Short mmCIF file of C-alpha atoms and ligand atoms in Angstrom, two decimals:
data_model
loop_
_atom_site.label_atom_id
_atom_site.label_comp_id
_atom_site.label_asym_id
_atom_site.label_seq_id
_atom_site.Cartn_x
_atom_site.Cartn_y
_atom_site.Cartn_z
CA MET A 11 5.22 -127.75 -35.81
CA LYS A 12 7.29 -126.60 -38.77
CA GLY A 13 7.83 -123.05 -37.54
CA LYS A 14 6.05 -119.80 -36.82
CA TYR A 15 4.44 -117.11 -38.97
CA TYR A 16 3.60 -113.47 -38.44
CA ILE A 17 1.20 -111.51 -40.66
CA ILE A 18 1.08 -107.74 -41.13
CA THR A 19 -2.12 -106.50 -42.77
CA LEU A 20 -1.99 -103.06 -44.37
CA GLY A 21 -5.14 -102.82 -46.52
CA CYS A 22 -8.93 -102.76 -46.59
CA GLN A 23 -11.43 -105.33 -45.32
CA LYS A 24 -10.85 -107.55 -48.35
CA ASN A 25 -7.14 -107.45 -47.61
CA GLU A 26 -7.93 -108.42 -43.99
CA TYR A 27 -10.01 -111.34 -45.22
CA ASP A 28 -7.11 -112.44 -47.44
CA SER A 29 -4.84 -112.37 -44.38
CA GLN A 30 -7.30 -114.68 -42.64
CA LEU A 31 -7.06 -117.08 -45.61
CA ILE A 32 -3.24 -116.92 -45.60
CA SER A 33 -3.23 -117.60 -41.86
CA ALA A 34 -5.46 -120.68 -42.26
CA LEU A 35 -3.30 -121.94 -45.17
CA LEU A 36 -0.08 -121.66 -43.18
CA LYS A 37 -1.72 -123.36 -40.17
CA SER A 38 -2.86 -126.24 -42.36
CA CYS A 39 0.78 -126.77 -43.44
CA GLY A 40 1.89 -127.11 -39.82
CA TYR A 41 2.95 -123.56 -38.98
CA GLU A 42 1.88 -121.74 -35.83
CA LYS A 43 0.86 -118.08 -35.54
CA THR A 44 3.04 -115.87 -33.35
CA GLU A 45 2.52 -112.36 -32.02
CA GLU A 46 6.29 -111.87 -31.62
CA ILE A 47 7.82 -110.75 -34.88
CA THR A 48 11.36 -111.58 -33.76
CA GLU A 49 10.34 -115.25 -33.29
CA THR A 50 8.91 -115.72 -36.74
CA ASP A 51 10.13 -118.07 -39.47
CA ILE A 52 7.70 -116.70 -42.07
CA LEU A 53 6.90 -113.00 -42.30
CA VAL A 54 3.88 -112.08 -44.44
CA ILE A 55 3.29 -108.44 -45.40
CA ASN A 56 -0.16 -108.19 -46.96
CA THR A 57 -0.13 -104.89 -48.81
CA CYS A 58 -2.40 -102.15 -50.20
CA SER A 59 -1.75 -99.73 -53.04
CA ILE A 60 -4.85 -97.54 -53.11
CA ARG A 61 -2.97 -94.28 -52.58
CA ASP A 62 0.69 -93.32 -52.77
CA LYS A 63 0.87 -93.23 -48.97
CA ALA A 64 0.00 -96.93 -48.87
CA ASP A 65 2.95 -97.74 -51.14
CA VAL A 66 5.32 -95.63 -49.07
CA LYS A 67 4.19 -97.46 -45.94
CA VAL A 68 4.99 -100.85 -47.47
CA TYR A 69 8.42 -99.77 -48.72
CA GLY A 70 9.16 -98.40 -45.25
CA ARG A 71 8.20 -101.70 -43.62
CA LEU A 72 10.21 -103.76 -46.06
CA GLY A 73 13.30 -101.69 -45.33
CA GLN A 74 12.66 -101.94 -41.61
CA TYR A 75 12.41 -105.75 -41.65
CA ARG A 76 15.75 -106.21 -43.42
CA GLU A 77 17.31 -106.47 -39.97
CA LEU A 78 15.15 -109.47 -39.08
CA LYS A 79 16.93 -111.58 -41.67
CA LYS A 80 20.17 -111.05 -39.73
CA LEU A 81 18.53 -112.47 -36.60
CA LYS A 82 16.95 -115.35 -38.52
CA PRO A 83 18.94 -116.27 -41.63
CA ASN A 84 16.26 -118.77 -42.75
CA LEU A 85 13.44 -116.25 -42.49
CA ILE A 86 11.08 -116.31 -45.47
CA THR A 87 9.52 -112.94 -46.26
CA ILE A 88 6.34 -112.96 -48.35
CA VAL A 89 4.85 -109.81 -49.88
CA SER A 90 1.22 -110.41 -50.83
CA GLY A 91 -1.75 -108.18 -51.73
CA CYS A 92 -2.37 -105.29 -54.10
CA LEU A 93 1.10 -103.69 -54.08
CA ALA A 94 2.58 -107.14 -54.70
CA GLN A 95 0.37 -107.41 -57.78
CA LYS A 96 1.26 -103.90 -58.94
CA ASP A 97 5.05 -104.10 -58.50
CA GLY A 98 5.51 -107.87 -58.92
CA LYS A 99 9.07 -108.96 -59.68
CA LYS A 100 10.37 -105.41 -59.18
CA LEU A 101 9.98 -105.95 -55.43
CA LEU A 102 12.43 -108.87 -55.59
CA GLY A 103 14.97 -106.59 -57.29
CA ARG A 104 14.53 -103.74 -54.85
CA PHE A 105 14.38 -105.75 -51.62
CA PRO A 106 16.88 -108.63 -51.44
CA ASN A 107 15.26 -109.75 -48.16
CA VAL A 108 11.97 -110.59 -49.93
CA ASN A 109 11.67 -114.26 -50.96
CA ILE A 110 8.13 -114.46 -52.33
CA VAL A 111 5.86 -111.94 -54.06
CA VAL A 112 2.30 -113.20 -54.51
CA GLY A 113 -0.76 -111.47 -55.99
CA PRO A 114 -4.29 -111.49 -54.51
CA ARG A 115 -5.48 -114.18 -56.93
CA ASN A 116 -2.56 -116.51 -56.16
CA ILE A 117 -2.89 -116.79 -52.39
CA SER A 118 -3.71 -120.49 -52.51
CA SER A 119 -0.23 -121.13 -54.00
CA ILE A 120 1.52 -119.86 -50.85
CA PRO A 121 2.15 -123.35 -49.35
CA TYR A 122 3.68 -124.48 -52.64
CA LEU A 123 5.79 -121.29 -52.92
CA VAL A 124 7.13 -121.65 -49.36
CA GLU A 125 8.08 -125.25 -50.02
CA TYR A 126 9.72 -124.24 -53.33
CA VAL A 127 11.82 -121.51 -51.68
CA GLN A 128 12.90 -123.85 -48.89
CA ARG A 129 13.83 -126.61 -51.32
CA THR A 130 15.67 -124.56 -53.94
CA GLY A 131 16.79 -121.42 -52.12
CA LYS A 132 15.42 -119.44 -55.08
CA ARG A 133 13.04 -116.45 -54.96
CA ARG A 134 9.72 -116.32 -56.77
CA ALA A 135 7.05 -113.83 -57.89
CA LEU A 136 3.62 -115.21 -58.79
CA CYS A 137 1.18 -112.48 -59.80
CA GLU A 138 -1.33 -113.88 -62.25
CA LEU A 139 -4.72 -112.27 -62.68
CA GLY A 140 -6.19 -115.37 -64.32
CA ASP A 141 -9.45 -117.05 -63.44
CA MET A 142 -10.42 -116.86 -59.83
CA ASN A 143 -10.54 -120.24 -58.17
CA PHE A 144 -13.23 -119.85 -55.54
CA GLU A 145 -12.84 -122.91 -53.41
CA VAL A 146 -14.29 -122.62 -49.95
CA MET A 147 -10.96 -122.36 -48.16
CA PRO A 148 -10.62 -122.46 -44.38
CA VAL A 149 -10.57 -118.99 -42.81
CA ASP A 150 -8.72 -118.14 -39.62
CA ARG A 151 -10.91 -115.36 -38.20
CA ASP A 152 -9.69 -112.94 -35.54
CA ARG A 153 -13.15 -112.82 -34.00
CA SER A 154 -15.46 -115.80 -33.60
CA PHE A 155 -18.59 -113.62 -33.70
CA SER A 156 -17.88 -111.51 -36.76
CA ALA A 157 -16.97 -112.53 -40.32
CA TRP A 158 -16.05 -110.96 -43.62
CA ILE A 159 -17.48 -112.94 -46.51
CA PRO A 160 -16.54 -111.92 -50.06
CA VAL A 161 -19.20 -112.12 -52.75
CA THR A 162 -17.05 -110.93 -55.64
CA GLU A 163 -13.38 -110.52 -56.45
CA GLY A 164 -12.07 -107.68 -58.63
CA CYS A 165 -13.93 -104.79 -60.21
CA ASP A 166 -15.25 -103.91 -63.68
CA ASN A 167 -15.89 -100.25 -63.03
CA ARG A 168 -12.61 -98.64 -63.92
CA CYS A 169 -13.22 -95.36 -62.15
CA THR A 170 -10.48 -93.27 -63.76
CA TYR A 171 -8.52 -92.62 -60.54
CA CYS A 172 -8.55 -96.16 -59.20
CA ILE A 173 -5.89 -98.88 -59.21
CA VAL A 174 -8.12 -101.67 -57.89
CA PRO A 175 -9.26 -103.09 -61.28
CA TYR A 176 -5.59 -103.34 -62.32
CA VAL A 177 -4.42 -105.12 -59.19
CA ARG A 178 -7.49 -107.24 -58.44
CA GLY A 179 -8.59 -107.92 -62.00
CA ALA A 180 -12.02 -108.05 -63.61
CA MET A 181 -15.05 -108.76 -61.44
CA VAL A 182 -15.78 -112.42 -60.80
CA SER A 183 -18.84 -113.39 -58.77
CA ARG A 184 -18.46 -116.14 -56.26
CA PRO A 185 -20.88 -119.09 -56.57
CA LEU A 186 -23.88 -118.53 -54.29
CA GLU A 187 -23.50 -121.98 -52.74
CA HIS A 188 -19.92 -121.14 -51.68
CA ILE A 189 -21.06 -117.90 -50.06
CA MET A 190 -23.85 -119.72 -48.26
CA LYS A 191 -21.60 -122.58 -47.15
CA GLU A 192 -19.21 -120.12 -45.55
CA ALA A 193 -22.10 -118.14 -44.00
CA GLU A 194 -23.86 -121.25 -42.65
CA GLU A 195 -20.73 -122.72 -41.09
CA PHE A 196 -20.01 -119.38 -39.45
CA VAL A 197 -23.52 -118.87 -38.06
CA ASN A 198 -23.76 -122.52 -36.93
CA SER A 199 -20.62 -122.03 -34.89
CA GLY A 200 -22.17 -119.09 -33.05
CA GLY A 201 -21.35 -116.23 -35.42
CA LEU A 202 -23.51 -113.11 -35.12
CA GLU A 203 -22.36 -110.59 -37.72
CA ILE A 204 -21.55 -111.05 -41.41
CA THR A 205 -20.13 -108.29 -43.61
CA LEU A 206 -20.45 -109.13 -47.29
CA LEU A 207 -17.51 -107.78 -49.25
CA GLY A 208 -17.04 -106.68 -52.83
CA GLN A 209 -15.83 -103.60 -54.71
CA ASN A 210 -19.34 -103.21 -56.03
CA VAL A 211 -21.56 -105.67 -54.19
CA ASN A 212 -24.76 -104.88 -56.03
CA ALA A 213 -23.13 -105.84 -59.35
CA TYR A 214 -23.03 -109.41 -57.99
CA GLY A 215 -24.14 -111.93 -60.62
CA LYS A 216 -23.84 -109.56 -63.58
CA ASP A 217 -21.08 -111.81 -64.97
CA LYS A 218 -22.93 -115.02 -63.97
CA PRO A 219 -26.71 -114.45 -64.01
CA GLU A 220 -27.28 -118.09 -63.03
CA TYR A 221 -25.92 -117.30 -59.54
CA GLY A 222 -28.77 -114.86 -58.83
CA SER A 223 -28.48 -111.33 -57.48
CA PHE A 224 -27.12 -109.56 -54.42
CA ASN A 225 -30.70 -109.32 -53.12
CA ASP A 226 -30.87 -113.14 -53.13
CA ILE A 227 -27.75 -113.33 -50.95
CA LEU A 228 -29.20 -110.85 -48.45
CA LYS A 229 -32.47 -112.78 -48.24
CA LYS A 230 -30.80 -116.16 -47.78
CA ILE A 231 -28.45 -114.94 -45.07
CA ASN A 232 -31.29 -113.12 -43.31
CA ASN A 233 -33.01 -116.54 -43.01
CA LEU A 234 -30.09 -118.22 -41.26
CA LYS A 235 -30.92 -119.12 -37.69
CA GLY A 236 -28.74 -117.16 -35.27
CA ILE A 237 -27.65 -114.35 -37.57
CA GLU A 238 -28.03 -110.96 -35.91
CA ARG A 239 -26.36 -108.42 -38.15
CA ILE A 240 -25.78 -108.33 -41.89
CA ARG A 241 -23.61 -105.62 -43.38
CA PHE A 242 -22.15 -105.11 -46.84
CA MET A 243 -19.43 -102.98 -48.43
CA SER A 244 -19.70 -101.27 -50.81
CA PRO A 245 -22.67 -100.80 -53.09
CA HIS A 246 -22.19 -98.56 -56.15
CA PRO A 247 -24.78 -95.84 -56.87
CA ALA A 248 -24.86 -96.75 -60.58
CA ASN A 249 -26.03 -100.29 -59.77
CA PHE A 250 -28.80 -99.21 -57.43
CA ASP A 251 -32.44 -100.00 -58.04
CA ASP A 252 -35.73 -99.75 -56.16
CA LYS A 253 -35.87 -103.49 -55.62
CA PHE A 254 -32.65 -103.29 -53.62
CA VAL A 255 -34.07 -100.58 -51.34
CA GLU A 256 -37.25 -102.65 -50.85
CA THR A 257 -35.26 -105.79 -50.09
CA MET A 258 -32.99 -104.03 -47.63
CA ALA A 259 -35.94 -102.44 -45.83
CA SER A 260 -37.81 -105.76 -45.59
CA LEU A 261 -35.00 -107.76 -43.97
CA GLU A 262 -34.83 -107.48 -40.20
CA HIS A 263 -31.19 -108.50 -39.79
CA VAL A 264 -29.75 -106.14 -42.39
CA CYS A 265 -28.24 -103.27 -40.40
CA ARG A 266 -29.73 -99.85 -40.86
CA HIS A 267 -26.50 -98.50 -42.28
CA ILE A 268 -25.24 -98.11 -45.80
CA HIS A 269 -21.83 -97.00 -47.01
CA LEU A 270 -22.49 -95.43 -50.39
CA PRO A 271 -19.40 -93.84 -51.96
CA LEU A 272 -20.15 -90.46 -53.55
CA GLN A 273 -16.58 -89.43 -54.57
CA SER A 274 -17.55 -85.92 -55.75
CA GLY A 275 -20.48 -83.52 -55.49
CA ASP A 276 -19.82 -82.00 -58.91
CA ASP A 277 -21.30 -83.53 -62.06
CA THR A 278 -18.38 -82.71 -64.38
CA ILE A 279 -15.92 -84.29 -61.97
CA LEU A 280 -18.16 -87.33 -61.51
CA ARG A 281 -18.20 -87.78 -65.28
CA ARG A 282 -14.43 -87.48 -65.50
CA MET A 283 -14.13 -89.98 -62.69
CA GLY A 284 -16.19 -92.43 -64.75
CA ARG A 285 -18.71 -92.90 -61.95
CA ARG A 286 -21.79 -93.28 -64.21
CA TYR A 287 -24.22 -91.24 -62.05
CA THR A 288 -25.02 -87.59 -61.42
CA THR A 289 -25.49 -85.81 -58.11
CA GLN A 290 -29.21 -85.85 -58.88
CA ASP A 291 -29.19 -89.68 -59.24
CA TYR A 292 -27.29 -89.91 -55.98
CA ALA A 293 -29.66 -87.58 -54.12
CA SER A 294 -32.64 -89.57 -55.35
CA ILE A 295 -31.15 -92.84 -54.00
CA VAL A 296 -30.54 -91.20 -50.64
CA GLU A 297 -34.10 -89.95 -50.56
CA LYS A 298 -35.49 -93.41 -51.33
CA LEU A 299 -33.31 -95.02 -48.67
CA ARG A 300 -34.42 -92.48 -46.06
CA GLN A 301 -38.04 -92.81 -47.05
CA ALA A 302 -37.98 -96.61 -46.76
CA MET A 303 -35.84 -96.64 -43.58
CA PRO A 304 -36.09 -93.30 -41.75
CA GLU A 305 -33.55 -94.38 -39.14
CA ILE A 306 -30.86 -95.39 -41.67
CA ALA A 307 -27.31 -94.06 -41.27
CA ILE A 308 -25.59 -93.16 -44.53
CA THR A 309 -21.82 -92.85 -44.82
CA THR A 310 -19.68 -92.16 -47.86
CA ASP A 311 -16.24 -91.81 -49.48
CA ILE A 312 -15.09 -88.55 -51.08
CA ILE A 313 -11.99 -87.62 -53.06
CA VAL A 314 -10.95 -83.97 -53.31
CA GLY A 315 -8.39 -82.46 -55.67
CA PHE A 316 -9.17 -84.76 -58.60
CA PRO A 317 -7.24 -83.50 -61.70
CA GLY A 318 -8.85 -80.39 -63.14
CA GLU A 319 -11.05 -79.79 -60.06
CA THR A 320 -11.58 -76.03 -59.84
CA ASN A 321 -12.30 -74.24 -56.61
CA GLU A 322 -15.89 -73.86 -57.76
CA GLN A 323 -16.22 -77.59 -58.38
CA PHE A 324 -14.78 -78.27 -54.94
CA GLU A 325 -17.34 -75.85 -53.45
CA ASN A 326 -20.04 -77.87 -55.25
CA THR A 327 -18.80 -80.92 -53.34
CA MET A 328 -18.91 -78.93 -50.09
CA SER A 329 -22.51 -77.86 -50.60
CA PHE A 330 -23.70 -81.26 -51.88
CA VAL A 331 -22.11 -83.02 -48.91
CA LYS A 332 -23.83 -80.56 -46.61
CA GLN A 333 -27.14 -81.16 -48.36
CA MET A 334 -26.80 -84.96 -48.04
CA ASN A 335 -26.30 -84.66 -44.29
CA PHE A 336 -24.12 -87.79 -44.12
CA ASP A 337 -23.64 -89.60 -40.82
CA GLY A 338 -19.95 -89.95 -41.59
CA ALA A 339 -17.41 -89.95 -44.39
CA PHE A 340 -13.97 -91.22 -45.33
CA MET A 341 -12.34 -88.30 -47.10
CA PHE A 342 -9.19 -88.45 -49.22
CA ALA A 343 -6.88 -86.17 -51.18
CA TYR A 344 -6.56 -87.47 -54.73
CA SER A 345 -3.41 -89.54 -55.24
CA GLU A 346 -1.93 -90.26 -58.69
CA ARG A 347 -1.90 -93.96 -59.52
CA GLU A 348 0.42 -94.71 -62.41
CA GLY A 349 -1.33 -96.36 -65.34
CA THR A 350 -4.82 -95.03 -64.51
CA PRO A 351 -6.49 -92.63 -67.01
CA ALA A 352 -6.85 -89.75 -64.50
CA VAL A 353 -3.10 -89.10 -64.35
CA LYS A 354 -3.32 -87.76 -67.92
CA ILE A 355 -5.99 -85.16 -67.07
CA ASN A 356 -4.57 -81.61 -66.87
CA PRO A 357 -4.00 -79.49 -64.95
CA SER A 358 -3.44 -81.38 -61.73
CA VAL A 359 -4.37 -79.69 -58.47
CA PRO A 360 -1.22 -78.73 -56.49
CA PRO A 361 -0.71 -81.14 -53.55
CA GLN A 362 -0.97 -78.36 -50.94
CA GLU A 363 -4.28 -77.21 -52.44
CA ARG A 364 -5.58 -80.80 -52.28
CA LEU A 365 -4.72 -80.91 -48.57
CA ASP A 366 -6.32 -77.51 -47.91
CA ARG A 367 -9.54 -78.65 -49.59
CA LEU A 368 -9.42 -81.93 -47.69
CA ASN A 369 -9.08 -80.17 -44.35
CA LYS A 370 -11.94 -77.85 -45.15
CA LEU A 371 -14.20 -80.77 -46.07
CA ILE A 372 -13.17 -82.82 -43.03
CA GLU A 373 -13.92 -79.90 -40.73
CA MET A 374 -17.39 -79.43 -42.18
CA GLN A 375 -18.26 -83.16 -42.16
CA ASN A 376 -16.92 -83.64 -38.64
CA ASN A 377 -19.24 -80.90 -37.43
CA ILE A 378 -22.19 -82.57 -39.16
CA THR A 379 -21.28 -85.96 -37.67
CA PHE A 380 -20.89 -84.44 -34.21
CA GLU A 381 -24.25 -82.63 -34.41
CA LYS A 382 -25.95 -85.86 -35.48
CA HIS A 383 -24.39 -87.75 -32.58
CA LYS A 384 -25.32 -84.95 -30.18
CA LYS A 385 -29.00 -85.45 -31.01
CA LEU A 386 -28.73 -89.10 -29.90
CA GLU A 387 -27.23 -88.28 -26.52
CA GLY A 388 -29.24 -89.93 -23.77
CA SER A 389 -30.81 -92.55 -26.04
CA GLU A 390 -30.25 -96.32 -25.84
CA ALA A 391 -28.61 -98.53 -28.45
CA LEU A 392 -27.71 -102.18 -28.95
CA VAL A 393 -23.96 -102.55 -29.15
CA LEU A 394 -22.01 -105.57 -30.39
CA VAL A 395 -18.96 -105.54 -28.14
CA GLU A 396 -15.78 -106.17 -30.14
CA THR A 397 -12.68 -105.70 -27.98
CA LEU A 398 -11.20 -104.19 -24.88
CA SER A 399 -10.53 -100.55 -25.64
CA LYS A 400 -6.95 -99.96 -26.77
CA LYS A 401 -6.48 -96.91 -24.63
CA ASP A 402 -7.74 -98.22 -21.34
CA GLY A 403 -8.23 -101.80 -20.19
CA GLU A 404 -11.31 -100.87 -18.15
CA PHE A 405 -13.30 -100.03 -21.24
CA VAL A 406 -14.78 -102.16 -23.96
CA THR A 407 -15.55 -100.93 -27.44
CA GLY A 408 -18.22 -101.98 -29.88
CA LYS A 409 -20.58 -100.81 -32.58
CA THR A 410 -24.24 -100.01 -32.91
CA ASP A 411 -26.44 -101.22 -35.73
CA LYS A 412 -25.49 -97.97 -37.52
CA LYS A 413 -21.80 -98.81 -37.10
CA THR A 414 -21.23 -96.00 -34.63
CA VAL A 415 -18.41 -96.66 -32.14
CA VAL A 416 -19.40 -96.82 -28.46
CA ASN A 417 -16.95 -97.16 -25.56
CA PHE A 418 -18.13 -98.01 -22.07
CA THR A 419 -16.91 -99.48 -18.79
CA GLY A 420 -16.91 -103.26 -18.97
CA ASP A 421 -14.70 -106.35 -19.05
CA SER A 422 -13.75 -109.03 -21.52
CA SER A 423 -16.76 -111.21 -20.58
CA LEU A 424 -18.88 -108.85 -22.71
CA ILE A 425 -16.85 -109.41 -25.90
CA GLY A 426 -18.96 -111.00 -28.63
CA LYS A 427 -22.26 -110.08 -26.97
CA ILE A 428 -24.94 -107.65 -28.08
CA VAL A 429 -25.80 -105.49 -25.09
CA LYS A 430 -27.99 -102.49 -24.35
CA VAL A 431 -26.03 -99.30 -23.70
CA LYS A 432 -27.01 -95.74 -22.89
CA LEU A 433 -25.28 -93.24 -25.20
CA GLU A 434 -24.16 -90.78 -22.55
CA LYS A 435 -21.71 -88.43 -24.22
CA ALA A 436 -21.36 -87.67 -27.92
CA PHE A 437 -18.05 -87.16 -29.75
CA THR A 438 -17.21 -86.97 -33.43
CA TRP A 439 -15.76 -90.51 -33.25
CA GLY A 440 -18.85 -91.93 -31.49
CA PHE A 441 -20.05 -92.15 -27.89
CA MET A 442 -19.01 -92.81 -24.35
CA GLY A 443 -21.79 -95.01 -23.06
CA LYS A 444 -23.08 -96.76 -19.97
CA PHE A 445 -23.92 -100.47 -19.80
CA ILE A 446 -27.63 -101.10 -19.16
CA SER A 447 -28.24 -104.83 -19.67
CA ASP A 448 -27.37 -108.01 -21.58
N1 SAH B 527 -14.95 -100.16 -54.45
C1 SAH B 527 -15.21 -99.16 -53.54
C2 SAH B 527 -14.03 -98.36 -53.08
C3 SAH B 527 -12.70 -99.01 -52.89
S1 SAH B 527 -11.36 -97.94 -52.59
C4 SAH B 527 -16.17 -98.22 -54.18
O1 SAH B 527 -16.07 -97.90 -55.34
O2 SAH B 527 -17.05 -97.82 -53.51
C5 SAH B 527 -11.89 -96.97 -51.22
C6 SAH B 527 -11.90 -95.52 -51.48
O3 SAH B 527 -10.61 -95.03 -51.74
C7 SAH B 527 -12.69 -95.08 -52.70
O4 SAH B 527 -14.06 -95.03 -52.47
C8 SAH B 527 -12.11 -93.72 -52.98
O5 SAH B 527 -12.81 -92.71 -52.28
C9 SAH B 527 -10.69 -93.83 -52.45
N2 SAH B 527 -9.72 -93.84 -53.55
C10 SAH B 527 -9.58 -94.75 -54.54
N3 SAH B 527 -8.60 -94.39 -55.39
C11 SAH B 527 -8.08 -93.23 -54.92
C12 SAH B 527 -7.05 -92.35 -55.37
N4 SAH B 527 -6.35 -92.60 -56.47
N5 SAH B 527 -6.81 -91.24 -54.63
C13 SAH B 527 -7.50 -90.97 -53.52
N6 SAH B 527 -8.49 -91.75 -53.06
C14 SAH B 527 -8.78 -92.88 -53.74
FE1 SF4 B 528 -12.18 -98.53 -57.71
FE2 SF4 B 528 -14.38 -97.60 -58.78
FE3 SF4 B 528 -14.00 -100.23 -58.65
FE4 SF4 B 528 -14.47 -98.83 -56.44
S1 SF4 B 528 -15.89 -99.11 -58.12
S2 SF4 B 528 -12.87 -100.37 -56.73
S3 SF4 B 528 -13.46 -96.90 -56.83
S4 SF4 B 528 -12.82 -98.79 -59.86
FE1 F3S B 529 -8.04 -102.97 -50.68
FE2 F3S B 529 -5.94 -101.44 -50.93
FE3 F3S B 529 -6.25 -103.47 -52.52
S1 F3S B 529 -7.99 -100.76 -50.52
S2 F3S B 529 -8.44 -103.78 -52.71
S3 F3S B 529 -5.94 -103.54 -50.30
S4 F3S B 529 -5.47 -101.49 -53.10
#
């Protein structure tokens, strides 16, 4: 054993997957994972930069971990992920305790970089958005029954508010055989749930038509023996077609849930965001999905306070969101990302106004979510049990097919199983349930 490593993951699912790759890479070089940060020889901070708050969180952590270097003079601190890509070398200047800065497309160089730092005592930033080398690398998953599997890296959409295309680069599809190799190995080792990841999953193959389409991936994974649940995040409304709805509806293991980011319920704002669809296009997709799969849960992402958003345009979002009757939503106040086109749009919405609009939207959507849950009180659902509940060791927590959270009394023997549960009491966050049977 060469030493220990500790990984802090601050971003989205793709960022979590990258942490699993980093973990497997460090293991393969002879390091051992630790849960005790003060014991670690290598500290990895895998960062996000989607909103200003994410940046502030990383800077806070980096300051906080300065002290660790005093305890462990040979500690190697690695900053990886999207903020690493955005700030690159600047991070080395600002934080003398950071030894390595590495971008999302350079993860596989981490063993080399660690060895380089140990050998020379120098510090290094490697943030190249060149070609993506999609080897099938080992993955160190937190859960044996559930896997993230990326289908693309990067994004070609360039929504005007978004930093992702700048920090993750242009979209590159992953070869279908690599996706299937990872999926097969996972399912053959007892895996139950696969979540396919990409910034715009249904654009899969647009850069490499010979790989096939996203529908092909869904069909192939649906055929794997042992797979129970297939999820994906996120599709983009502009890349939607009827064939996709048909395919989804025809595959028994694809969960009856879709996360379909809306961003705004006002057509002028949607155009300024560069989203390439209107509210009418969006409503028609939702109608088709609900027609083909009446039980489907639809969740979304919304940004309020985009530059130039008037109160009337915000009210359009309020009424469109109400009309769509979403099962849930992630709602955000717009955050300026330097270098993106939206920062030049005038006038900006004052930060307090953004927060007021956000709170108003959250309150309305939470009521809708709660009412929808309330209607399901007393019904039964199949729940994939994920962990012991954080709050209370007597409870386990898991998710339904529709990705609704359910907590119920149970012990760790249920983790990784799909069990029948009665949804006894509805909350906005999900349900308190009662175990019925295996
Ligand atoms: N690729 C996904 C979203 C990735 S980012 C998609 O397009 O569907 C997740 C969410 O963060 C976005 O859907 C958006 O709602 C939000 N977001 C992105 N940039 C933002 C910004 N500058 N300010 C506030 N929210 C933002
Ligand atoms: Fe960002 Fe738009 Fe790409 Fe999503 S689709 S990652 S919001 S640019
Ligand atoms: Fe994900 Fe944050 Fe990067 S949302 S893609 S880790 S900017």
